[in-house]
Short mmCIF file of C-alpha atoms in Angstrom, two decimals:
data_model
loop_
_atom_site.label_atom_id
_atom_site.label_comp_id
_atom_site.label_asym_id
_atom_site.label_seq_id
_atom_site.Cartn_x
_atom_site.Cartn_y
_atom_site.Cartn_z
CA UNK G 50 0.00 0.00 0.00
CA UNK G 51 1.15 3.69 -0.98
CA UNK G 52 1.39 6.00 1.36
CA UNK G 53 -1.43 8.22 -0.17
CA UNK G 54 -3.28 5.45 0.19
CA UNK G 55 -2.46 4.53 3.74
CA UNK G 56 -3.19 8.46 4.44
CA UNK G 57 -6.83 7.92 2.89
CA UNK G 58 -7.24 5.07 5.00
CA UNK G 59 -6.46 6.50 8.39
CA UNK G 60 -8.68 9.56 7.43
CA UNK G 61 -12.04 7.35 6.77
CA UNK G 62 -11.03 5.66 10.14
CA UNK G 63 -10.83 9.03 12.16
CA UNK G 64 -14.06 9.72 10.04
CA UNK G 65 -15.61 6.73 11.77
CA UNK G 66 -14.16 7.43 15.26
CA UNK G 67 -15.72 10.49 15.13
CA UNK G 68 -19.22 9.38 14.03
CA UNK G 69 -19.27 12.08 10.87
CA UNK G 70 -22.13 11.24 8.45
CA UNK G 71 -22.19 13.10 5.50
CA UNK G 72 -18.65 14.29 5.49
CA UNK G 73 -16.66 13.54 1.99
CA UNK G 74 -12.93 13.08 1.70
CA UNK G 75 -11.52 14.74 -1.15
CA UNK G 76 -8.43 15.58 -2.60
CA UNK G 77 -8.38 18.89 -4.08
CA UNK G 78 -4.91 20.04 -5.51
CA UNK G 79 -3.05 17.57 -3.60
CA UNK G 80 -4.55 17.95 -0.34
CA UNK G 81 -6.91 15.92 1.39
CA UNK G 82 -9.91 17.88 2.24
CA UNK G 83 -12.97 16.86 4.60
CA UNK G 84 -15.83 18.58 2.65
CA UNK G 85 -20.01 18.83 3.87
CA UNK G 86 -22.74 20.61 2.15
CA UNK G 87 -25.20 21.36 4.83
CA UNK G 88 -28.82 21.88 3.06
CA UNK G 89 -30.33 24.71 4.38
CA UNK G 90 -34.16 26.70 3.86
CA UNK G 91 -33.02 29.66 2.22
CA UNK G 92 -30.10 31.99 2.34
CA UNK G 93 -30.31 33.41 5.46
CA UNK G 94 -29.96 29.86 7.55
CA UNK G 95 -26.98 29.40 4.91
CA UNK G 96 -25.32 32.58 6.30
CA UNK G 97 -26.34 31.83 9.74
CA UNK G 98 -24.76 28.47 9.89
CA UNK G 99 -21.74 29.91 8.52
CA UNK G 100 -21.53 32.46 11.14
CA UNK G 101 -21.88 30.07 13.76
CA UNK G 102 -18.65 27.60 12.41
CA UNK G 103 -17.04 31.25 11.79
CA UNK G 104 -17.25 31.98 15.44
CA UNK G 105 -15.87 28.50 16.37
CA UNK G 106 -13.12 28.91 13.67
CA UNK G 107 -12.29 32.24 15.65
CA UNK G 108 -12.39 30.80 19.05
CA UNK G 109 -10.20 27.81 17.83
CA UNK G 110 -7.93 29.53 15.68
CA UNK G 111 -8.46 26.79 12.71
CA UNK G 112 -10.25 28.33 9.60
CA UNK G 113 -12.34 26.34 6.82
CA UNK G 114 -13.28 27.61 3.81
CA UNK G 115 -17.13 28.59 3.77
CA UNK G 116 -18.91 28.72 0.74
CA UNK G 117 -22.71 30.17 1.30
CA UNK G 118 -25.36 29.31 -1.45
CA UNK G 119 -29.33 29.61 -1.72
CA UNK G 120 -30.13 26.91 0.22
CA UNK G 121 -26.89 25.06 1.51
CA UNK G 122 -23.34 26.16 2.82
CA UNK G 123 -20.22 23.79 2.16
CA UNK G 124 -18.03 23.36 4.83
CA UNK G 125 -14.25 22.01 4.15
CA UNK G 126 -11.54 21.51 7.06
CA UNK G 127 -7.95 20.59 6.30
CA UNK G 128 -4.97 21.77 8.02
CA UNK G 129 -2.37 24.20 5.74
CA UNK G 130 0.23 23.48 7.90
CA UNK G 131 0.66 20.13 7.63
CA UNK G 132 -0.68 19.99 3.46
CA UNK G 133 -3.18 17.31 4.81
CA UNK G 134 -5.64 16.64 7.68
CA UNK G 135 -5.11 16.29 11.75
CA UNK G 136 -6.99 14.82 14.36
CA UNK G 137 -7.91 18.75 15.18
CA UNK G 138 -9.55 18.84 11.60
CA UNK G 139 -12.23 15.48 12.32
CA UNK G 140 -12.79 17.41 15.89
CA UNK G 141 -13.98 20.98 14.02
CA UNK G 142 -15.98 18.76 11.49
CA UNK G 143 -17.86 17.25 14.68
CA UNK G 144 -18.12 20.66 15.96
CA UNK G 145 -19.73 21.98 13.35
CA UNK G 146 -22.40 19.10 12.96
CA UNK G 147 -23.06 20.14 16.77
CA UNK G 148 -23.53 23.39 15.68
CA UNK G 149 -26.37 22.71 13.39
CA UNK G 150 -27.93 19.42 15.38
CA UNK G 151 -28.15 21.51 18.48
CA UNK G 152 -31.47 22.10 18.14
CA UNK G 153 -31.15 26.11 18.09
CA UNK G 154 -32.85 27.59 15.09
CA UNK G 155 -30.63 29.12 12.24
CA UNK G 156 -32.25 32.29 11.66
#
C-alpha cells in the first residue's frame, strides 16, 4: 500500500471514530480535504450556519473555507500546515455538525 493510500485510510477511520455522516474526503490540488454541504431553507440559515462555524473557527484559531449558497453552505476543514488533515480537523468537522444538530434555530 502507498502512502497516499495509507493516508486515505487512516482519514475514513478518524471519520468513523468520530461518528461524521455526511462528510466527503476529497483531494483537491493535492490535499486531502474533509468537505459537507449542509442543506439549508433559504439563504439566510446558509449565512447563519456559517456564522456560527465562523465563530468556532475564531475561538479555535483553525479556519475552513465557507462557501454560502441559496439553500446550503459547504463546509471544508484541512490543516495548511501540515498539506493534509489532523486529528484537530475530524474534531472541528464534529463541531460543526453540533452546531447545526443543536437544536437552536438558524435564523
Amino acid at each position: 500500500m502507498d502512502a497516499r493510500a495509507l493516508l486515505e485510510a487512516e482519514a475514513r477511520t478518524q471519520l468513523a471514530l468520530h461518528g461524521l455522516e455526511g462528510w466527503q474526503l476529497l483531494p483537491e490540488r493535492g490535499v486531502w480535504r474533509l468537505i459537507k454541504t449542509y442543506p439549508t431553507a433559504n439563504f439566510v440559515q446558509a449565512q447563519a450556519l456559517a456564522q456560527r462555524i465562523g465563530w468556532l473557527a475564531e475561538r479555535e484559531q483553525h479556519h475552513p473555507e465557507l462557501t454560502v449558497a441559496w439553500g446550503r453552505l459547504v463546509v471544508a476543514w484541512w490543516t495548511t500546515r501540515v498539506q493534509g488533515l489532523t486529528v484537530r480537523d475530524f474534531e472541528l468537522a464534529a463541531a460543526s455538525d453540533d452546531i447545526l444538530y443543536s437544536g437552536r434555530p438558524l435564523a
